[in-house]
C-alpha positions as MATLAB code, in Angstrom:
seq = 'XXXXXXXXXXXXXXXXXXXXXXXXXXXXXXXXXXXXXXXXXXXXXXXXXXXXXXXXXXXXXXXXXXXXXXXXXXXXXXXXXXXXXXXXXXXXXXXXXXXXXXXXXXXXXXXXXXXXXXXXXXXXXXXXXXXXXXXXXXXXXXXXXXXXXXXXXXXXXXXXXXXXXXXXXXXXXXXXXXXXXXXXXXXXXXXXXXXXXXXXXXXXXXXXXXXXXXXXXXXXXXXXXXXXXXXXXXXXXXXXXXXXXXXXXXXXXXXXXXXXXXXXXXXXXXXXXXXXXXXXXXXXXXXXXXXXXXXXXXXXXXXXXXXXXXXXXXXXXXXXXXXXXXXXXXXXXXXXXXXXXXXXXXXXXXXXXXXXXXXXXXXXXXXXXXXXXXXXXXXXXXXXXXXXXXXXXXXXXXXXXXXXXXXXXXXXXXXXXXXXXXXXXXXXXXXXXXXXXXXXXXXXXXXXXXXXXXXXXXXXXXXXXXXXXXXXXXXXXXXXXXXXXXXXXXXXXXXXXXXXXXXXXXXXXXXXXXXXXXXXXXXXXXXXXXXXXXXXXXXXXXXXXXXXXXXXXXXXXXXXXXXXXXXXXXXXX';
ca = [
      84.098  219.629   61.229;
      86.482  220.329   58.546;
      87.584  224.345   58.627;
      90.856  223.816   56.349;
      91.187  222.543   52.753;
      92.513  219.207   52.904;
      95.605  217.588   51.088;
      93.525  216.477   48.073;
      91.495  219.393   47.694;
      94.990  221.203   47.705;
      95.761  219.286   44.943;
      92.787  220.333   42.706;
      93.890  223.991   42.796;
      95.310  224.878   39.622;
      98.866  225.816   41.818;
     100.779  224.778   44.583;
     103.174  226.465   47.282;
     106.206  225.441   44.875;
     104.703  227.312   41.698;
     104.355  230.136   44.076;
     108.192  229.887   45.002;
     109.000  229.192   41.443;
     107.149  232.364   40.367;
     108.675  234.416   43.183;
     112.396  233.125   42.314;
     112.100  233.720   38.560;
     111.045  237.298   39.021;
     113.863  238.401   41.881;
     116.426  236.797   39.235;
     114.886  238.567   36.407;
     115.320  242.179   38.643;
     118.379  240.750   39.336;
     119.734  240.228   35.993;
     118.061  243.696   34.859;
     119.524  245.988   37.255;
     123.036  244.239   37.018;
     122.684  244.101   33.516;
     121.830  247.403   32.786;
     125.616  248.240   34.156;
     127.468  246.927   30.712;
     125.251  249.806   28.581;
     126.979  252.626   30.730;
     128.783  254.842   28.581;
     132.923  254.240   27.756;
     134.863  257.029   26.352;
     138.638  256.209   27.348;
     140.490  258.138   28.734;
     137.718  260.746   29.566;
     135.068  258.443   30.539;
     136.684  255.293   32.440;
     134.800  252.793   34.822;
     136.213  252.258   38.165;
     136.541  250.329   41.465;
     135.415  251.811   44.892;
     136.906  249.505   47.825;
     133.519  250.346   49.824;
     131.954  246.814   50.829;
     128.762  248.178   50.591;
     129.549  247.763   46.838;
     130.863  244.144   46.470;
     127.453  242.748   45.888;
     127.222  244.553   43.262;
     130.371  243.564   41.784;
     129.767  240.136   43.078;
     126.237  239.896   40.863;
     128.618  241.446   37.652;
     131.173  238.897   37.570;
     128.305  236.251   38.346;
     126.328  237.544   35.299;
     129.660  236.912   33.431;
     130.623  233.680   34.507;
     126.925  232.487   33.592;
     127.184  234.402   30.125;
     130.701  232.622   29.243;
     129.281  228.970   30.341;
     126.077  229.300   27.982;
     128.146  230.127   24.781;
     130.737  227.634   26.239;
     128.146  224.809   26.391;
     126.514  225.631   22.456;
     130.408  226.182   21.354;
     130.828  222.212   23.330;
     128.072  220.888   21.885;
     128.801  222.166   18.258;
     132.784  221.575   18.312;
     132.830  218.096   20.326;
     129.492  216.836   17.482;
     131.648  217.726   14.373;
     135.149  216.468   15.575;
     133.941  213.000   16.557;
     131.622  212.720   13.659;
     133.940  213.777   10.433;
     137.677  211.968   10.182;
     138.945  215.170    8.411;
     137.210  217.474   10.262;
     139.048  215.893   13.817;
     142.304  215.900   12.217;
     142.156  219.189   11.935;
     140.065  220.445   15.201;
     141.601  218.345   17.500;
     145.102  219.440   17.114;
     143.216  223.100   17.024;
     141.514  221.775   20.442;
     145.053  221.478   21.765;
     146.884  224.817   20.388;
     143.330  226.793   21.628;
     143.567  225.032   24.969;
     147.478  226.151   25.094;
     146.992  229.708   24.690;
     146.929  231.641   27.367;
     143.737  233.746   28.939;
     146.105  237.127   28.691;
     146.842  235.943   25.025;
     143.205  235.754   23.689;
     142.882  239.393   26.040;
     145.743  241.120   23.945;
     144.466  239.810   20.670;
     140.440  240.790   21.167;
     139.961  243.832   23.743;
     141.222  246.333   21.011;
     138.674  244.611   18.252;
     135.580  244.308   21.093;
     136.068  248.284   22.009;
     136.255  249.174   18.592;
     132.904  246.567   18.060;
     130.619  248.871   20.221;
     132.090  252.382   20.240;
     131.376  254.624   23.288;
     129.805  251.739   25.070;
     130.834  249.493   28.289;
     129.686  246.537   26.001;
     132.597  246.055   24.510;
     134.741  245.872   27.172;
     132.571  243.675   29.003;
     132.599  241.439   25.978;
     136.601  241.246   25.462;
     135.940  240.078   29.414;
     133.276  237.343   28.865;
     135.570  236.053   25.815;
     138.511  235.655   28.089;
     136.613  233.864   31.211;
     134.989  231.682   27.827;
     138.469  230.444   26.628;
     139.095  229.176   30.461;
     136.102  227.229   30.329;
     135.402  225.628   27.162;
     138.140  223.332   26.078;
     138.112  220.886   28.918;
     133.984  221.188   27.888;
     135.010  220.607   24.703;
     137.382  217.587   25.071;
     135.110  215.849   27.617;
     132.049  216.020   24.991;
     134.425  215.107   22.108;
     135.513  211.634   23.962;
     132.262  211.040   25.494;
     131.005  210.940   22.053;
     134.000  208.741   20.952;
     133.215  206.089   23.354;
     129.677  205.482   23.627;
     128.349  202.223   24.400;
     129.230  200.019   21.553;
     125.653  198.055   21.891;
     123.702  201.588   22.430;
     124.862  203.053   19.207;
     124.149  199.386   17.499;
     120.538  199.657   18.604;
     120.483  203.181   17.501;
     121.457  202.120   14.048;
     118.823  199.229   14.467;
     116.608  201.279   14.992;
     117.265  203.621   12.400;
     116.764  206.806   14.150;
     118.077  210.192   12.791;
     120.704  212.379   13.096;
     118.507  214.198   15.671;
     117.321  211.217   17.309;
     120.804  209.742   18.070;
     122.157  212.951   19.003;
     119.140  213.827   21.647;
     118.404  210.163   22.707;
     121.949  208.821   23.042;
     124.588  210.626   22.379;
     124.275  213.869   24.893;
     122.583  211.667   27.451;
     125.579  209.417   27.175;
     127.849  212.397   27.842;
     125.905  214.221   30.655;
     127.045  213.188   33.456;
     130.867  213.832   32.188;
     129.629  217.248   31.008;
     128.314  218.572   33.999;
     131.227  217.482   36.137;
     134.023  219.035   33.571;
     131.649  222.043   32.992;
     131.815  222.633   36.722;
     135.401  222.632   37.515;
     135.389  224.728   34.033;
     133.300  226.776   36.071;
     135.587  227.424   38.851;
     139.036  227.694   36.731;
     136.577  230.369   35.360;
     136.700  231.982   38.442;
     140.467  231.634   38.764;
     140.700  234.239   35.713;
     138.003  236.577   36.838;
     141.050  238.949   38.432;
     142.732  239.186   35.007;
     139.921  239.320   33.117;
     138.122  242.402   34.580;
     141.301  244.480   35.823;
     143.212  244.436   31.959;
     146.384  245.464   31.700;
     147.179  245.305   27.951;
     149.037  246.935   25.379;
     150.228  249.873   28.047;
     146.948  250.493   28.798;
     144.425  249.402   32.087;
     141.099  249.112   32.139;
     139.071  248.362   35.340;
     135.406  246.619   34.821;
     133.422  246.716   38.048;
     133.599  243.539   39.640;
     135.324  241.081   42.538;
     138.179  240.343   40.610;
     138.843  243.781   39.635;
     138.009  244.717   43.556;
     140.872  242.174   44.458;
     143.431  243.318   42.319;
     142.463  247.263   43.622;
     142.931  245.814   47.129;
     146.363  244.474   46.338;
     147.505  247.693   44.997;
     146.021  249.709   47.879;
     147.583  247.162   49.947;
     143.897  246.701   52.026;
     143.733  243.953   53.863;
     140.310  244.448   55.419;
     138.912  245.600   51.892;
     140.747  241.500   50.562;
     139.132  239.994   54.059;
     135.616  241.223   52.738;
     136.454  240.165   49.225;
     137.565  236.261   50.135;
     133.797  236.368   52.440;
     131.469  237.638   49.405;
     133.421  235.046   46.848;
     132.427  232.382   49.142;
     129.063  233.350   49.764;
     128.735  233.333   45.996;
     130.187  230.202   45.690;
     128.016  228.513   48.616;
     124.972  230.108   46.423;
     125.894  229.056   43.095;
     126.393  225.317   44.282;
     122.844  225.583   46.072;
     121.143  227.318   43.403;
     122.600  225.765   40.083;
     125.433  222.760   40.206;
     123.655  221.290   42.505;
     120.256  221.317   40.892;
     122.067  220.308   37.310;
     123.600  217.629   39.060;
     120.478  216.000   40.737;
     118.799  216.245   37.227;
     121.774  214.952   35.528;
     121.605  211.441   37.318;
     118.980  210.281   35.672;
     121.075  210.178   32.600;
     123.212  207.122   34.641;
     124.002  204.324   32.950;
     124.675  202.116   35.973;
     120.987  200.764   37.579;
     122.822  199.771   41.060;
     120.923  200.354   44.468;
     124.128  200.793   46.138;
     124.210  204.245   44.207;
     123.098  206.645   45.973;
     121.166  209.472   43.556;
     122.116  213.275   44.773;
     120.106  215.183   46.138;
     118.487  218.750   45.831;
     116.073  220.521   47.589;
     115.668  222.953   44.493;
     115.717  220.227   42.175;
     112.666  218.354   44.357;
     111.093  221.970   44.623;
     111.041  222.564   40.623;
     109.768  218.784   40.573;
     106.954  219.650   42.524;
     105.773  222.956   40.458;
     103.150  222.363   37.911;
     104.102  225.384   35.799;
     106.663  223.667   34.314;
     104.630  220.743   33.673;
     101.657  222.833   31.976;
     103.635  224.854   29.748;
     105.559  221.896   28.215;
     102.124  220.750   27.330;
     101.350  224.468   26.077;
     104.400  223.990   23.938;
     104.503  220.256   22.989;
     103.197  220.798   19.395;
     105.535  223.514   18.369;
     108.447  220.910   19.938;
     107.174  217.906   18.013;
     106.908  220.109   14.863;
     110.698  221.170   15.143;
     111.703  217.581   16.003;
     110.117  216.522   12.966;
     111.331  219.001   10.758;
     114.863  218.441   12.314;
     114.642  214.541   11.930;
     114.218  215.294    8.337;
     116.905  216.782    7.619;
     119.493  214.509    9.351;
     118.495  211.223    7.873;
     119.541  207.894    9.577;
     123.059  206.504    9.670;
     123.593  203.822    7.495;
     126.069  200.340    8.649;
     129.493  200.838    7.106;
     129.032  203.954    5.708;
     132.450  205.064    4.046;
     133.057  208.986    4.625;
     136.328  209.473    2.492;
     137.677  207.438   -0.589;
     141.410  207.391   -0.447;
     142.325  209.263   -3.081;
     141.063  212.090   -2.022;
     141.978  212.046    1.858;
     145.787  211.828    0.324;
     145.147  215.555   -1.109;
     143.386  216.451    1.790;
     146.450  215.257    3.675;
     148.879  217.309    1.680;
     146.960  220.301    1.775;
     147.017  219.977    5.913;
     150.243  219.588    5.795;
     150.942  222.299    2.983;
     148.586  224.386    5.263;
     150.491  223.496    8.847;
     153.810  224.682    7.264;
     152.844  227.716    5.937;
     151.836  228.652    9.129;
     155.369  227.375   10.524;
     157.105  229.224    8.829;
     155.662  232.502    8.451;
     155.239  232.545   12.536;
     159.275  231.731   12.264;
     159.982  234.479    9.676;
     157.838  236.560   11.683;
     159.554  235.992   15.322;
     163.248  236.172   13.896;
     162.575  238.986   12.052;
     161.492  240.595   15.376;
     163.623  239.174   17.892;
     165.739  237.422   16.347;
     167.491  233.876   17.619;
     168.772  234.898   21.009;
     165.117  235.568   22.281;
     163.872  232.564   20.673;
     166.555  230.435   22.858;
     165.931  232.491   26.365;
     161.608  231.793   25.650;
     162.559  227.737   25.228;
     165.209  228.077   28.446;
     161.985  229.896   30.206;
     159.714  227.545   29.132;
     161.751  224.336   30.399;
     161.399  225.744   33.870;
     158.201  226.233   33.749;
     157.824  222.382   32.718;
     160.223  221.652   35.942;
     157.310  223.487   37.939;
     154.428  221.581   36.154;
     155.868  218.337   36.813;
     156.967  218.416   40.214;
     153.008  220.112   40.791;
     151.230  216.677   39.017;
     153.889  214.204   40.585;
     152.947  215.978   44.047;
     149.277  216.192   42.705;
     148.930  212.388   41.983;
     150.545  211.021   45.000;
     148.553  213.237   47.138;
     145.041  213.195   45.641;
     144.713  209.934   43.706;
     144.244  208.023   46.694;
     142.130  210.438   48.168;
     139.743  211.017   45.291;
     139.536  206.896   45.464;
     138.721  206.803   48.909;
     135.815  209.115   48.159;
     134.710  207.719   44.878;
     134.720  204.325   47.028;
     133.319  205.153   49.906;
     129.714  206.629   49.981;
     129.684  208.118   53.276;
     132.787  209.769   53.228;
     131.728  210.995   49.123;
     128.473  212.520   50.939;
     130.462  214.250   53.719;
     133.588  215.321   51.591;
     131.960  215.900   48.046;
     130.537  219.526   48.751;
     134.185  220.640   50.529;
     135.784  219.400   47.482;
     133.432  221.028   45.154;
     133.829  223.978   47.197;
     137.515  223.929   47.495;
     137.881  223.858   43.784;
     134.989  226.775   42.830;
     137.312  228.789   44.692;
     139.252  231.089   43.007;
     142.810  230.311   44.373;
     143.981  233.624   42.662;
     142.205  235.256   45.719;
     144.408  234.025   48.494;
     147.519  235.189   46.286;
     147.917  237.981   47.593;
     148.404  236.232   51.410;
     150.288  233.777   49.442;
     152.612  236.574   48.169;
     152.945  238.583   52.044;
     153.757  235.055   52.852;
     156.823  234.726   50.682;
     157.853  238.194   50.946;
     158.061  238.288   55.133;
     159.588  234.554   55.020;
     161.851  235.540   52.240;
     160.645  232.561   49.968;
     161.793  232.303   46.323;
     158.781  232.670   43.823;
     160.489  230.195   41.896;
     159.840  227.905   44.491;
     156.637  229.386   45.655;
     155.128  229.501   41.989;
     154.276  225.816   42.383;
     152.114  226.286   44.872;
     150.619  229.347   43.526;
     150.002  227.040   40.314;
     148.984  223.898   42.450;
     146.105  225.902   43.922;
     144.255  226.028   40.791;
     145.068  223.111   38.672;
     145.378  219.827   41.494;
     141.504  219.816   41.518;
     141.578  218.572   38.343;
     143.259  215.252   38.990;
     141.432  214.977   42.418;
     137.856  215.221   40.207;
     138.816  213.062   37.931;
     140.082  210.652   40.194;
     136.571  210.654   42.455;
     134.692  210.223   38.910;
     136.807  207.314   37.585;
     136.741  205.459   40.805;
     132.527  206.103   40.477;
     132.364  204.502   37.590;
     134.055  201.306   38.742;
     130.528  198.937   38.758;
     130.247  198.080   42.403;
     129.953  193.722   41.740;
     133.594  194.255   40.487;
     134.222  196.003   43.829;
     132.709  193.181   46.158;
     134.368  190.443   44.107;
     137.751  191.845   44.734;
     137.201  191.971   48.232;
     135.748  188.506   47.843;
     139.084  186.993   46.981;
     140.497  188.720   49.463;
     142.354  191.535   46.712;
     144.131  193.944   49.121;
     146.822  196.489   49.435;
     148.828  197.255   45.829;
     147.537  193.802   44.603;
     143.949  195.581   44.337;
     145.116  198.923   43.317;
     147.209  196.983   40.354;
     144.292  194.554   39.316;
     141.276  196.843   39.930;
     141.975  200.601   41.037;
     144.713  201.515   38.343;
     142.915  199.978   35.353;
     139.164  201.385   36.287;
     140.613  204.997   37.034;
     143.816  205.325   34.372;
     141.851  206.849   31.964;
     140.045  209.162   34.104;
     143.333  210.048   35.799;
     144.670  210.600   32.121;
     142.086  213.422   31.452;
     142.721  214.457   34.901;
     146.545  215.215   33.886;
     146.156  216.905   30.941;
     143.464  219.555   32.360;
     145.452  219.798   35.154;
     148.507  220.102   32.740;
     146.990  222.746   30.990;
     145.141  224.520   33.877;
     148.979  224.511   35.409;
     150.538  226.020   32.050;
     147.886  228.807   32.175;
     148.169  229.772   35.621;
     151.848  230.217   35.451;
     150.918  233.567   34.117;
     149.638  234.708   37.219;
     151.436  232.694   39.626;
     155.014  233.424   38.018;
     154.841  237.400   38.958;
     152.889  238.542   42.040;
     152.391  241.625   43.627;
     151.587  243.147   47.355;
     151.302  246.914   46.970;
     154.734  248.460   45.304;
     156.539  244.803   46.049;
     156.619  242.922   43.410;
     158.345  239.188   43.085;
     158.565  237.212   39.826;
     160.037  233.996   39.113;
     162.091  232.952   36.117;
     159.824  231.407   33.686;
     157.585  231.395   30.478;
     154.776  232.477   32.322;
     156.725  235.761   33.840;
     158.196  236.238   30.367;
     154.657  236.535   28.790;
     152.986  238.643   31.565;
     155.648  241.534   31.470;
     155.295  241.449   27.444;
     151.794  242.053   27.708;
     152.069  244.579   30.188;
     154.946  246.356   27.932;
     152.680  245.852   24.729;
     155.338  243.958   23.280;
     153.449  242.315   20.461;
     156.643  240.436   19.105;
     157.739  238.885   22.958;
     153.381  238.368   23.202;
     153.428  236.397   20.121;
     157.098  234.340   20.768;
     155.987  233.566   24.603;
     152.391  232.201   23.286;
     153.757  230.261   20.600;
     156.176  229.021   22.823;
     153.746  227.578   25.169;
     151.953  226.027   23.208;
     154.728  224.378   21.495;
     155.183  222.788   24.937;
     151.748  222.225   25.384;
     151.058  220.393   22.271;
     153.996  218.926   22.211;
     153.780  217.290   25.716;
     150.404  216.229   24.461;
     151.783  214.621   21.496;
     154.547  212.907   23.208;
     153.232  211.896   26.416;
     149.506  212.301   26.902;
     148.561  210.332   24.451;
     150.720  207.328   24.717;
     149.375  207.469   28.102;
     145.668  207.590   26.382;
     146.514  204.947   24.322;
     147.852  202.849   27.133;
     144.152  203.315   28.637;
     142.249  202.303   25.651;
     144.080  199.297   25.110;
     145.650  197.570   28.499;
     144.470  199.769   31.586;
     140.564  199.304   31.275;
     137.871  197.894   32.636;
];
């Protein structure tokens, strides 16, 4: 005799054990997200009425859930700005002429640059209110995601599948169509991965974003990062030790609860139908599978979708073949007016900055700035010879990618900013230069970046081309020069120039450290724009930033893409 309900009469209820746990996790996240939330409304009077930091443990999961809420807040508006940005740039000629080189100067700027320009403007946006303080600090963590997002949409969209996008045309679907059906799914899987390293430079900025030092005034917003820089000025060790365990707690969650969820989901979007690819895995992924809530109300709302597809599809009519966008005539004047534009920008930022500063400063920011370059390129010559042939190994190798994938991932969520401050007692009881030590300092942030790539590119290398190089017996440099270097050089391109970037940026913070009332700086571009923004110096701000992103851009220009080049025509599979 039966006394339980069986499987299938499980089935017939209208809910299952998952909907249960879906139920139960949606509401502790929506308490979660109220009560945390309900922190940025407090009120902000400065200097009367100031938020503050209390080095009490009991109170970093508080301050863990706040600079959670704002990493989460940043990567939403960084994925619509993505998605927006990368569409328009590959789709209009004049419009990438113009946001591409914008893509580059934006990316060049540093985090403490966009702070100095907005926090004054976001305070004055929501007067007597936390908001706008918490805003300036979402803005700054969204300028150190979003332009890797943005370039990795913007090529993915470049270089889809040449007989996809014919049988899209075929096919005559819309705007809409192509964009839902094969353009984002074409990008996915290179979306997710940059979005999640964007994710964890993110985290990297956290410190500066929430303890502001600007314009000879400091603001503290509760949070970890502002808790860490607190603890370096108190000089607490313990209060850092419980710091560097909640940050990894939160990292361990995040990856459990979100990236690796996203990733699972974002599979399917694989181009590659191999069985020797193994699909990743996650338990809340299979969970959220399971649920029928999901299930019934995308039925509930499958009408309203099909009417806004429809209406959508309408207006974004099919592509037609050899459609012309520009007749020459006109993209010569549009041409002269970019260029008209470009140097009246020129050379009212040079009017302005000799007016200011005059020559002499000019000549010590470019002197600065080349030894910051000496620092970047010893970090991505070490870099590359170090995790190139690691990130193949792993990209190669399934086993090992399934054992070492989640350590990597982990390694480079972490925000290496946090272990600065051993970094920096290091150093100072050793009696190491920070102009040596920088490198490090930078290399802890920006070598993941050429490690990721590395692991994706080797991925993507189609797994018969594998097996027939071992077939004729390729080994050694014969198979990295006729099979590893041309399937990852263009991954290990994009690689360099986030890591590039990431390095440039992080020379703010790695340039001038400080342990308590010690503090050690290093001679270079990075140093040079820290202390100005400290001092308020708007004219040293403004020459330092522009200065960095001369190098930026220009390195860009000069080198990266030659190198780019190289991998669209020779070093490609």
């Amino acid at each position: 005799m039966r006394t339980f309900p069986t499987p299938d009469a499980l089935r017939r209820f209208p809910f299952g054990l998952a909907d249960f746990a879906l139920l139960l996790g949606f509401f502790v996240l929506l308490a979660l997200v109220t009560r945390v939330g309900a922190g940025t409304l407090v009120s902000f009077r400065p200097p009367d009425v100031l938020p503050g930091v209390d080095l009490d443990p009991a109170n970093l999961p508080y301050y863990a859930a706040r600079s959670t809420l704002r990493m989460f807040i940043a990567l939403f508006f960084s994925i619509v700005f993505t998605l927006i940005y990368g569409y328009v740039a590959a789709h209009s000629r004049r419009a990438e002429r113009v946001m591409i080189p914008l893509l580059d100067i934006l990316q060049s700027v540093p985090v403490l640059g966009f702070l100095s320009i907005t926090v004054t403007g976001f305070i004055a946006l929501f007067p007597d209110s936390l908001l706008g303080l918490e805003a300036a600090s979402i803005f700054a963590i969204f300028t150190s995601q979003v332009w890797n997002m943005a370039f990795s949409f913007y090529h993915s969209l470049r270089t889809v599948p040449g007989e996809l996008d014919e049988a899209a045309t075929l096919y005559q679907l819309s705007g809409w169509q192509r964009f839902t059906k094969l353009e984002v799914p074409s990008a996915m899987i290179g979306l997710v991965w940059n979005a999640m390293m964007s994710f964890g430079g993110g985290w990297f900025f956290v410190a500066a974003s929430e303890a502001i030092s600007v314009l000879n005034e400091k603001y503290t917003l509760p949070g970890i990062g502002s808790y860490v820089a607190s603890a370096v000025a108190s000089e607490n060790l313990a209060a850092l030790g419980w710091a560097l365990g909640t940050i990894v707690i939160v990292i361990v969650l995040t990856d459990q609860l979100f990236w690796r969820p996203v990733i699972a989901w974002a599979d399917k979007f694989r181009l590659e139908q191999n069985a020797a690819v193994e699909a990743p895995q996650s338990w809340l992924y299979n969970l959220l599978k399971a649920a029928r809530i999901p299930r019934y109300l995308g039925q509930v709302f499958t009408p309203i979708a099909e009417l806004l597809k429809r209406g959508l599809s309408l207006l974004t009519p099919p592509r037609q073949r050899q459609q012309v966008e520009v007749k020459a005539g006109s993209d010569r004047i549009y041409t002269l007016l970019l260029l008209a534009t470009t140097g009246a920008f020129i050379v009212a930022g040079l009017h302005f900055v000799l007016a200011t500063v005059g020559i002499a400063e000019v000549g010590k920011a470019f002197v600065l700035g080349l030894l910051t370059l000496l620092r970047v390129t010893v970090l991505l010559i070490f870099a590359s010879l170090v995790w190139t042939p690691i990130g193949v190994a792993i990209g190669f190798n399934p086993k090992l990618a399934r054992l070492l994938q989640p350590v990597v991932q982990f390694l480079a969520s972490f925000p290496a900013n946090f272990v600065f401050p051993f970094a920096t007692l290091f150093f100072i009881r050793t009696n190491i230069s920070l102009d040596w030590g920088s490198i490090l300092l930078m290399a802890l942030g920006a070598q993941w970046y050429i490690l990721f790539n590395s692991i994706a590119g080797a991925m993507s290398i189609p797994t018969d081309l594998r097996e027939m190089s071992a077939d004729v017996g390729l080994t050694g440099w014969k198979r990295w020069q006729k099979l590893i270097i041309p399937g990852i050089f263009s991954a290990w391109v994009t690689g360099g120039v986030t890591a590039s970037g990431g390095a440039w940026n992080a020379s703010i913070v790695s340039e001038i450290v400080s342990w308590g009332q010690t503090t050690l700086t290093a001679n270079g571009l990075g140093a040079y724009i820290a202390d100005a923004t400290s001092a308020g110096d708007w004219a040293r701000i403004t020459l330092g930033i522009g200065m960095m992103s001369l190098f930026v851009v220009g390195l860009n220009r000069v080198f990266w893409r030659r190198l780019y080049h190289l991998a669209e025509t020779k070093y490609h599979l």
